[in-house]
Amino acid sequence: MAVMPEEEDSSSYFVREIEKTDGSVLKMYQCSKGDVGCVVWDAAIVLSKYLETEQFSHSQAGPSAWSCKRMVELGAGTGVVGIMAASLGANVTVTDLEDLQPLLELNIRKNQDLISTGSVTAKVLKWGDDVADFLPHPDYILMADCIYYEQSVEPLVETLKLLSGPETCIFCCYEERTVGVNPEVERRFFELLLQDFESEEIPAEKQDPEFNSPDIHMLCLRRRPS
Ligand SMILES: C[S@@+](CC[C@H](N)C(=O)[O-])C[C@H]1O[C@@H](n2cnc3c(N)ncnc32)[C@H](O)[C@@H]1O
């Protein structure tokens, strides 16, 4: 089922506004009906707001260095994280399954006026599939709330391995869930991931002072030297 809200039909979607530090506002269209990718998840807000912090720009991109950075967002859903990064000047590809492409394209269109020096494009990337279209290795891979179901654990780790080079930094933001299969899915994901990646947790005091939460974790992952 393709997810495409009719822009004229306001019952098909509802808008979530995310205020940037400079006072401008991202308007993210979310679908009233659809799968998990149709709405903005809290981890995506935490990661988006982290990208705006001085801590991020000084320690990672360097002041004013956004324009040379290439980023790929995995499981982008509405695309909020990638669109925030593009509005800060990065060149971003937001990716998700085929069904989410219309929603990603709608949100890119609706926020185009906030993107000047950067750029953002939507593309299909199913985890585990070929990543040739996304090479050379991006400077950053962004992922918010992508660790949530069993069957996707192995293909997701495979995509991270294929897509990341020695210099790539992966920002993985996820909400820790304590019910059902979630703890086991997380355990399995990190068991596989940490065979090839080093992980550093970004503490709350280095995140946005308002948009952080004890149950939302943000990790910076890098490939272990071979
Ligand atoms: C919980 S949503 C998070 C969406 C968005 N990152 C956010 O935090 O608002 C998980 C996303 O992963 C995508 N996804 C799930 N399985 C996938 C797969 N095998 N390949 C690519 N994307 C996938 C879904 O379509 C969905 O958009």
PDB file of C-alpha atoms and ligand atoms in Angstrom:
ATOM      1  CA  MET A   1       0.000   0.000   0.000  1.00  0.00           C
ATOM      2  CA  ALA A   2       1.499   3.337  -1.006  1.00  0.00           C
ATOM      3  CA  VAL A   3       1.341   6.041   1.631  1.00  0.00           C
ATOM      4  CA  MET A   4       0.325   9.246  -0.085  1.00  0.00           C
ATOM      5  CA  PRO A   5      -1.761  11.800   1.723  1.00  0.00           C
ATOM      6  CA  GLU A   6      -3.879  13.897  -0.582  1.00  0.00           C
ATOM      7  CA  GLU A   7      -2.586  17.378   0.126  1.00  0.00           C
ATOM      8  CA  GLU A   8      -6.082  18.811  -0.278  1.00  0.00           C
ATOM      9  CA  ASP A   9      -7.645  16.254   2.074  1.00  0.00           C
ATOM     10  CA  SER A  10      -6.678  17.290   5.603  1.00  0.00           C
ATOM     11  CA  SER A  11      -8.255  14.126   7.095  1.00  0.00           C
ATOM     12  CA  SER A  12      -5.462  12.061   5.453  1.00  0.00           C
ATOM     13  CA  TYR A  13      -2.656  13.721   7.346  1.00  0.00           C
ATOM     14  CA  PHE A  14      -1.783  15.855  10.342  1.00  0.00           C
ATOM     15  CA  VAL A  15       1.201  18.139  10.678  1.00  0.00           C
ATOM     16  CA  ARG A  16       3.822  18.078  13.409  1.00  0.00           C
ATOM     17  CA  GLU A  17       5.774  21.282  13.770  1.00  0.00           C
ATOM     18  CA  ILE A  18       9.363  21.161  14.986  1.00  0.00           C
ATOM     19  CA  GLU A  19      10.851  24.503  15.885  1.00  0.00           C
ATOM     20  CA  LYS A  20      14.494  24.992  15.027  1.00  0.00           C
ATOM     21  CA  THR A  21      16.910  26.945  17.197  1.00  0.00           C
ATOM     22  CA  ASP A  22      16.890  29.794  14.656  1.00  0.00           C
ATOM     23  CA  GLY A  23      13.096  30.140  15.059  1.00  0.00           C
ATOM     24  CA  SER A  24      12.161  28.598  11.681  1.00  0.00           C
ATOM     25  CA  VAL A  25       9.768  25.640  11.767  1.00  0.00           C
ATOM     26  CA  LEU A  26       9.923  22.241  10.066  1.00  0.00           C
ATOM     27  CA  LYS A  27       6.419  21.106   9.092  1.00  0.00           C
ATOM     28  CA  MET A  28       6.310  17.336   9.022  1.00  0.00           C
ATOM     29  CA  TYR A  29       3.284  15.728   7.387  1.00  0.00           C
ATOM     30  CA  GLN A  30       2.186  12.497   9.059  1.00  0.00           C
ATOM     31  CA  CYS A  31      -0.474  10.104   7.764  1.00  0.00           C
ATOM     32  CA  SER A  32      -3.655   9.467   9.728  1.00  0.00           C
ATOM     33  CA  LYS A  33      -3.534   5.831   8.542  1.00  0.00           C
ATOM     34  CA  GLY A  34      -0.552   3.669   7.694  1.00  0.00           C
ATOM     35  CA  ASP A  35       2.411   1.761   9.022  1.00  0.00           C
ATOM     36  CA  VAL A  36       4.950   2.809  11.713  1.00  0.00           C
ATOM     37  CA  GLY A  37       6.907   5.024   9.307  1.00  0.00           C
ATOM     38  CA  CYS A  38       3.990   7.409   8.785  1.00  0.00           C
ATOM     39  CA  VAL A  39       4.533   9.387  11.988  1.00  0.00           C
ATOM     40  CA  VAL A  40       7.432  11.166  13.666  1.00  0.00           C
ATOM     41  CA  TRP A  41       8.828   9.086  16.541  1.00  0.00           C
ATOM     42  CA  ASP A  42      10.347  10.633  19.655  1.00  0.00           C
ATOM     43  CA  ALA A  43      13.827   9.288  18.912  1.00  0.00           C
ATOM     44  CA  ALA A  44      13.722  11.179  15.601  1.00  0.00           C
ATOM     45  CA  ILE A  45      13.023  14.460  17.429  1.00  0.00           C
ATOM     46  CA  VAL A  46      15.874  13.795  19.901  1.00  0.00           C
ATOM     47  CA  LEU A  47      18.315  13.086  17.048  1.00  0.00           C
ATOM     48  CA  SER A  48      17.116  16.047  14.944  1.00  0.00           C
ATOM     49  CA  LYS A  49      17.546  18.455  17.835  1.00  0.00           C
ATOM     50  CA  TYR A  50      20.974  16.966  18.648  1.00  0.00           C
ATOM     51  CA  LEU A  51      22.140  17.819  15.113  1.00  0.00           C
ATOM     52  CA  GLU A  52      21.453  21.469  15.938  1.00  0.00           C
ATOM     53  CA  THR A  53      23.558  21.521  19.105  1.00  0.00           C
ATOM     54  CA  GLU A  54      26.971  23.165  19.273  1.00  0.00           C
ATOM     55  CA  GLN A  55      28.275  19.909  20.685  1.00  0.00           C
ATOM     56  CA  PHE A  56      27.432  18.167  17.408  1.00  0.00           C
ATOM     57  CA  SER A  57      28.664  20.856  15.077  1.00  0.00           C
ATOM     58  CA  HIS A  58      31.966  21.374  16.913  1.00  0.00           C
ATOM     59  CA  SER A  59      32.841  17.772  17.685  1.00  0.00           C
ATOM     60  CA  GLN A  60      31.597  16.243  14.435  1.00  0.00           C
ATOM     61  CA  ALA A  61      30.998  18.529  11.505  1.00  0.00           C
ATOM     62  CA  GLY A  62      33.173  21.421  12.689  1.00  0.00           C
ATOM     63  CA  PRO A  63      31.724  24.928  12.580  1.00  0.00           C
ATOM     64  CA  SER A  64      30.353  25.761   9.104  1.00  0.00           C
ATOM     65  CA  ALA A  65      31.498  22.406   7.757  1.00  0.00           C
ATOM     66  CA  TRP A  66      28.023  21.051   7.044  1.00  0.00           C
ATOM     67  CA  SER A  67      28.121  21.828   3.355  1.00  0.00           C
ATOM     68  CA  CYS A  68      30.775  19.214   2.604  1.00  0.00           C
ATOM     69  CA  LYS A  69      29.055  16.446   4.552  1.00  0.00           C
ATOM     70  CA  ARG A  70      27.217  13.561   2.898  1.00  0.00           C
ATOM     71  CA  MET A  71      24.589  11.844   5.008  1.00  0.00           C
ATOM     72  CA  VAL A  72      22.309   8.860   4.471  1.00  0.00           C
ATOM     73  CA  GLU A  73      19.303   8.335   6.728  1.00  0.00           C
ATOM     74  CA  LEU A  74      18.009   4.767   7.069  1.00  0.00           C
ATOM     75  CA  GLY A  75      14.345   3.961   7.826  1.00  0.00           C
ATOM     76  CA  ALA A  76      13.627   7.676   7.553  1.00  0.00           C
ATOM     77  CA  GLY A  77       9.806   7.438   7.811  1.00  0.00           C
ATOM     78  CA  THR A  78       8.635  11.052   7.452  1.00  0.00           C
ATOM     79  CA  GLY A  79      12.253  12.157   6.839  1.00  0.00           C
ATOM     80  CA  VAL A  80      12.449  14.607   9.726  1.00  0.00           C
ATOM     81  CA  VAL A  81      16.042  13.829  10.735  1.00  0.00           C
ATOM     82  CA  GLY A  82      17.422  14.073   7.204  1.00  0.00           C
ATOM     83  CA  ILE A  83      15.392  17.184   6.410  1.00  0.00           C
ATOM     84  CA  MET A  84      16.709  18.846   9.576  1.00  0.00           C
ATOM     85  CA  ALA A  85      20.288  17.953   8.527  1.00  0.00           C
ATOM     86  CA  ALA A  86      19.686  19.343   5.015  1.00  0.00           C
ATOM     87  CA  SER A  87      18.277  22.559   6.497  1.00  0.00           C
ATOM     88  CA  LEU A  88      21.591  22.898   8.378  1.00  0.00           C
ATOM     89  CA  GLY A  89      23.538  22.563   5.109  1.00  0.00           C
ATOM     90  CA  ALA A  90      24.264  18.834   4.681  1.00  0.00           C
ATOM     91  CA  ASN A  91      23.717  16.852   1.482  1.00  0.00           C
ATOM     92  CA  VAL A  92      21.349  14.111   2.540  1.00  0.00           C
ATOM     93  CA  THR A  93      19.689  11.056   1.056  1.00  0.00           C
ATOM     94  CA  VAL A  94      16.670   9.959   3.081  1.00  0.00           C
ATOM     95  CA  THR A  95      15.841   6.298   2.519  1.00  0.00           C
ATOM     96  CA  ASP A  96      13.017   3.940   3.358  1.00  0.00           C
ATOM     97  CA  LEU A  97      10.855   1.255   1.743  1.00  0.00           C
ATOM     98  CA  GLU A  98       9.000   1.973  -1.518  1.00  0.00           C
ATOM     99  CA  ASP A  99       5.711   2.678   0.310  1.00  0.00           C
ATOM    100  CA  LEU A 100       7.205   5.602   2.222  1.00  0.00           C
ATOM    101  CA  GLN A 101       8.618   7.427  -0.812  1.00  0.00           C
ATOM    102  CA  PRO A 102       5.524   9.579  -1.487  1.00  0.00           C
ATOM    103  CA  LEU A 103       5.465  10.780   2.143  1.00  0.00           C
ATOM    104  CA  LEU A 104       9.214  11.515   2.072  1.00  0.00           C
ATOM    105  CA  GLU A 105       8.796  13.464  -1.160  1.00  0.00           C
ATOM    106  CA  LEU A 106       5.834  15.396   0.236  1.00  0.00           C
ATOM    107  CA  ASN A 107       7.830  16.393   3.328  1.00  0.00           C
ATOM    108  CA  ILE A 108      10.843  17.410   1.242  1.00  0.00           C
ATOM    109  CA  ARG A 109       8.547  19.618  -0.876  1.00  0.00           C
ATOM    110  CA  LYS A 110       6.814  21.140   2.154  1.00  0.00           C
ATOM    111  CA  ASN A 111      10.126  22.093   3.792  1.00  0.00           C
ATOM    112  CA  GLN A 112      12.108  23.063   0.702  1.00  0.00           C
ATOM    113  CA  ASP A 113      12.093  26.761   1.673  1.00  0.00           C
ATOM    114  CA  LEU A 114      14.234  25.910   4.760  1.00  0.00           C
ATOM    115  CA  ILE A 115      16.915  24.188   2.653  1.00  0.00           C
ATOM    116  CA  SER A 116      19.349  26.575   0.998  1.00  0.00           C
ATOM    117  CA  THR A 117      22.978  25.428   0.949  1.00  0.00           C
ATOM    118  CA  GLY A 118      22.169  21.765   1.641  1.00  0.00           C
ATOM    119  CA  SER A 119      20.134  19.253  -0.332  1.00  0.00           C
ATOM    120  CA  VAL A 120      17.848  16.301   0.316  1.00  0.00           C
ATOM    121  CA  THR A 121      16.701  13.482  -1.960  1.00  0.00           C
ATOM    122  CA  ALA A 122      14.490  10.478  -1.214  1.00  0.00           C
ATOM    123  CA  LYS A 123      15.461   6.982  -2.382  1.00  0.00           C
ATOM    124  CA  VAL A 124      14.394   3.410  -1.755  1.00  0.00           C
ATOM    125  CA  LEU A 125      16.750   1.370   0.389  1.00  0.00           C
ATOM    126  CA  LYS A 126      15.531  -1.910   1.815  1.00  0.00           C
ATOM    127  CA  TRP A 127      17.924  -3.139   4.480  1.00  0.00           C
ATOM    128  CA  GLY A 128      20.115  -5.977   3.263  1.00  0.00           C
ATOM    129  CA  ASP A 129      19.842  -4.870  -0.394  1.00  0.00           C
ATOM    130  CA  ASP A 130      22.643  -3.586  -2.601  1.00  0.00           C
ATOM    131  CA  VAL A 131      23.996  -0.164  -1.547  1.00  0.00           C
ATOM    132  CA  ALA A 132      25.932   0.731  -4.734  1.00  0.00           C
ATOM    133  CA  ASP A 133      23.649   3.767  -5.292  1.00  0.00           C
ATOM    134  CA  PHE A 134      24.733   5.208  -1.927  1.00  0.00           C
ATOM    135  CA  LEU A 135      28.497   4.939  -2.304  1.00  0.00           C
ATOM    136  CA  PRO A 136      31.110   6.318  -1.784  1.00  0.00           C
ATOM    137  CA  HIS A 137      30.712   5.819   1.949  1.00  0.00           C
ATOM    138  CA  PRO A 138      28.826   8.740   3.493  1.00  0.00           C
ATOM    139  CA  ASP A 139      30.320  10.863   6.277  1.00  0.00           C
ATOM    140  CA  TYR A 140      27.293  10.094   8.432  1.00  0.00           C
ATOM    141  CA  ILE A 141      24.564   7.509   8.626  1.00  0.00           C
ATOM    142  CA  LEU A 142      21.533   8.569  10.641  1.00  0.00           C
ATOM    143  CA  MET A 143      18.948   6.192  12.082  1.00  0.00           C
ATOM    144  CA  ALA A 144      16.120   6.855  14.510  1.00  0.00           C
ATOM    145  CA  ASP A 145      13.946   4.131  15.998  1.00  0.00           C
ATOM    146  CA  CYS A 146      14.978   1.448  13.537  1.00  0.00           C
ATOM    147  CA  ILE A 147      15.605  -1.377  16.036  1.00  0.00           C
ATOM    148  CA  TYR A 148      12.167  -2.780  16.565  1.00  0.00           C
ATOM    149  CA  TYR A 149      11.458  -6.004  14.805  1.00  0.00           C
ATOM    150  CA  GLU A 150      13.144  -9.359  14.721  1.00  0.00           C
ATOM    151  CA  GLN A 151      13.323 -10.054  10.982  1.00  0.00           C
ATOM    152  CA  SER A 152      15.086  -6.787  10.238  1.00  0.00           C
ATOM    153  CA  VAL A 153      17.989  -7.152  12.685  1.00  0.00           C
ATOM    154  CA  GLU A 154      20.377  -9.047  10.411  1.00  0.00           C
ATOM    155  CA  PRO A 155      19.628  -7.079   7.207  1.00  0.00           C
ATOM    156  CA  LEU A 156      19.959  -3.785   9.108  1.00  0.00           C
ATOM    157  CA  VAL A 157      23.378  -4.694  10.497  1.00  0.00           C
ATOM    158  CA  GLU A 158      24.382  -5.887   7.015  1.00  0.00           C
ATOM    159  CA  THR A 159      23.402  -2.511   5.523  1.00  0.00           C
ATOM    160  CA  LEU A 160      25.399  -0.665   8.183  1.00  0.00           C
ATOM    161  CA  LYS A 161      28.425  -2.791   7.349  1.00  0.00           C
ATOM    162  CA  LEU A 162      28.095  -2.289   3.585  1.00  0.00           C
ATOM    163  CA  LEU A 163      27.433   1.431   3.794  1.00  0.00           C
ATOM    164  CA  SER A 164      29.980   2.550   6.349  1.00  0.00           C
ATOM    165  CA  GLY A 165      33.636   3.175   5.630  1.00  0.00           C
ATOM    166  CA  PRO A 166      36.497   3.751   8.086  1.00  0.00           C
ATOM    167  CA  GLU A 167      35.567   7.437   8.492  1.00  0.00           C
ATOM    168  CA  THR A 168      31.788   7.043   8.648  1.00  0.00           C
ATOM    169  CA  CYS A 169      30.054   7.952  11.879  1.00  0.00           C
ATOM    170  CA  ILE A 170      26.652   6.368  12.504  1.00  0.00           C
ATOM    171  CA  PHE A 171      24.228   8.166  14.786  1.00  0.00           C
ATOM    172  CA  CYS A 172      21.819   5.577  16.109  1.00  0.00           C
ATOM    173  CA  CYS A 173      19.034   6.941  18.289  1.00  0.00           C
ATOM    174  CA  TYR A 174      16.500   4.521  19.709  1.00  0.00           C
ATOM    175  CA  GLU A 175      13.878   4.276  22.392  1.00  0.00           C
ATOM    176  CA  GLU A 176      14.552   1.490  24.869  1.00  0.00           C
ATOM    177  CA  ARG A 177      11.388  -0.615  25.214  1.00  0.00           C
ATOM    178  CA  THR A 178      10.933  -3.118  27.970  1.00  0.00           C
ATOM    179  CA  VAL A 179       7.894  -5.077  26.773  1.00  0.00           C
ATOM    180  CA  GLY A 180       7.287  -7.992  24.397  1.00  0.00           C
ATOM    181  CA  VAL A 181      10.048  -8.986  22.008  1.00  0.00           C
ATOM    182  CA  ASN A 182      11.735  -5.573  22.128  1.00  0.00           C
ATOM    183  CA  PRO A 183      14.450  -6.319  24.722  1.00  0.00           C
ATOM    184  CA  GLU A 184      15.453  -9.465  22.816  1.00  0.00           C
ATOM    185  CA  VAL A 185      15.482  -7.607  19.468  1.00  0.00           C
ATOM    186  CA  GLU A 186      17.753  -4.928  20.950  1.00  0.00           C
ATOM    187  CA  ARG A 187      20.022  -7.518  22.555  1.00  0.00           C
ATOM    188  CA  ARG A 188      20.401  -9.412  19.279  1.00  0.00           C
ATOM    189  CA  PHE A 189      20.988  -6.189  17.289  1.00  0.00           C
ATOM    190  CA  PHE A 190      23.820  -5.047  19.563  1.00  0.00           C
ATOM    191  CA  GLU A 191      25.313  -8.534  19.781  1.00  0.00           C
ATOM    192  CA  LEU A 192      25.679  -8.591  15.978  1.00  0.00           C
ATOM    193  CA  LEU A 193      26.583  -4.935  15.582  1.00  0.00           C
ATOM    194  CA  LEU A 194      29.357  -4.851  18.159  1.00  0.00           C
ATOM    195  CA  GLN A 195      31.257  -7.578  16.331  1.00  0.00           C
ATOM    196  CA  ASP A 196      32.172  -4.947  13.716  1.00  0.00           C
ATOM    197  CA  PHE A 197      31.505  -1.565  15.347  1.00  0.00           C
ATOM    198  CA  GLU A 198      32.632   0.417  18.370  1.00  0.00           C
ATOM    199  CA  SER A 199      29.898   2.249  20.213  1.00  0.00           C
ATOM    200  CA  GLU A 200      30.002   5.418  22.287  1.00  0.00           C
ATOM    201  CA  GLU A 201      26.903   6.681  24.103  1.00  0.00           C
ATOM    202  CA  ILE A 202      26.213  10.413  23.884  1.00  0.00           C
ATOM    203  CA  PRO A 203      25.235  11.472  27.393  1.00  0.00           C
ATOM    204  CA  ALA A 204      22.093  13.532  28.035  1.00  0.00           C
ATOM    205  CA  GLU A 205      24.103  16.613  29.010  1.00  0.00           C
ATOM    206  CA  LYS A 206      25.576  16.724  25.508  1.00  0.00           C
ATOM    207  CA  GLN A 207      22.162  16.458  23.849  1.00  0.00           C
ATOM    208  CA  ASP A 208      19.574  19.194  23.394  1.00  0.00           C
ATOM    209  CA  PRO A 209      18.721  20.391  26.926  1.00  0.00           C
ATOM    210  CA  GLU A 210      14.974  20.073  26.308  1.00  0.00           C
ATOM    211  CA  PHE A 211      14.689  17.204  23.825  1.00  0.00           C
ATOM    212  CA  ASN A 212      16.293  14.261  25.581  1.00  0.00           C
ATOM    213  CA  SER A 213      14.921  11.442  27.700  1.00  0.00           C
ATOM    214  CA  PRO A 214      16.331   8.688  29.937  1.00  0.00           C
ATOM    215  CA  ASP A 215      14.715   5.968  27.791  1.00  0.00           C
ATOM    216  CA  ILE A 216      16.022   7.360  24.492  1.00  0.00           C
ATOM    217  CA  HIS A 217      19.622   6.437  23.794  1.00  0.00           C
ATOM    218  CA  MET A 218      21.934   8.033  21.287  1.00  0.00           C
ATOM    219  CA  LEU A 219      25.012   6.205  20.118  1.00  0.00           C
ATOM    220  CA  CYS A 220      27.875   7.159  17.855  1.00  0.00           C
ATOM    221  CA  LEU A 221      29.093   4.011  16.098  1.00  0.00           C
ATOM    222  CA  ARG A 222      32.277   3.560  14.091  1.00  0.00           C
ATOM    223  CA  ARG A 223      33.701   0.535  12.316  1.00  0.00           C
ATOM    224  CA  ARG A 224      36.363  -1.303  14.267  1.00  0.00           C
ATOM    225  CA  PRO A 225      39.727  -1.076  12.539  1.00  0.00           C
ATOM    226  CA  SER A 226      40.282  -4.356  10.670  1.00  0.00           C
TER     227      SER A 226
HETATM  228  C1  LIG B   1       9.608   3.121  13.846  1.00  0.00           C
HETATM  229  S1  LIG B   1       9.778   3.762  12.212  1.00  0.00           S
HETATM  230  C2  LIG B   1      10.878   5.125  12.475  1.00  0.00           C
HETATM  231  C3  LIG B   1      10.693   6.199  11.432  1.00  0.00           C
HETATM  232  C4  LIG B   1      11.576   7.430  11.626  1.00  0.00           C
HETATM  233  N1  LIG B   1      12.987   7.083  11.599  1.00  0.00           N
HETATM  234  C5  LIG B   1      11.266   8.106  12.946  1.00  0.00           C
HETATM  235  O1  LIG B   1      11.961   7.824  13.944  1.00  0.00           O
HETATM  236  O2  LIG B   1      10.329   8.895  12.991  1.00  0.00           O
HETATM  237  C6  LIG B   1      10.857   2.559  11.440  1.00  0.00           C
HETATM  238  C7  LIG B   1      11.114   2.836   9.951  1.00  0.00           C
HETATM  239  O3  LIG B   1      11.939   1.794   9.423  1.00  0.00           O
HETATM  240  C8  LIG B   1      11.460   1.449   8.131  1.00  0.00           C
HETATM  241  N2  LIG B   1      11.826   0.065   7.824  1.00  0.00           N
HETATM  242  C9  LIG B   1      11.384  -1.063   8.431  1.00  0.00           C
HETATM  243  N3  LIG B   1      11.906  -2.150   7.868  1.00  0.00           N
HETATM  244  C10 LIG B   1      12.718  -1.718   6.883  1.00  0.00           C
HETATM  245  C11 LIG B   1      13.541  -2.382   5.930  1.00  0.00           C
HETATM  246  N4  LIG B   1      13.615  -3.723   5.901  1.00  0.00           N
HETATM  247  N5  LIG B   1      14.246  -1.644   5.065  1.00  0.00           N
HETATM  248  C12 LIG B   1      14.166  -0.282   5.116  1.00  0.00           C
HETATM  249  N6  LIG B   1      13.392   0.415   5.970  1.00  0.00           N
HETATM  250  C13 LIG B   1      12.671  -0.304   6.845  1.00  0.00           C
HETATM  251  C14 LIG B   1       9.964   1.619   8.249  1.00  0.00           C
HETATM  252  O4  LIG B   1       9.338   1.740   6.978  1.00  0.00           O
HETATM  253  C15 LIG B   1       9.857   2.863   9.105  1.00  0.00           C
HETATM  254  O5  LIG B   1       9.822   4.033   8.338  1.00  0.00           O
END
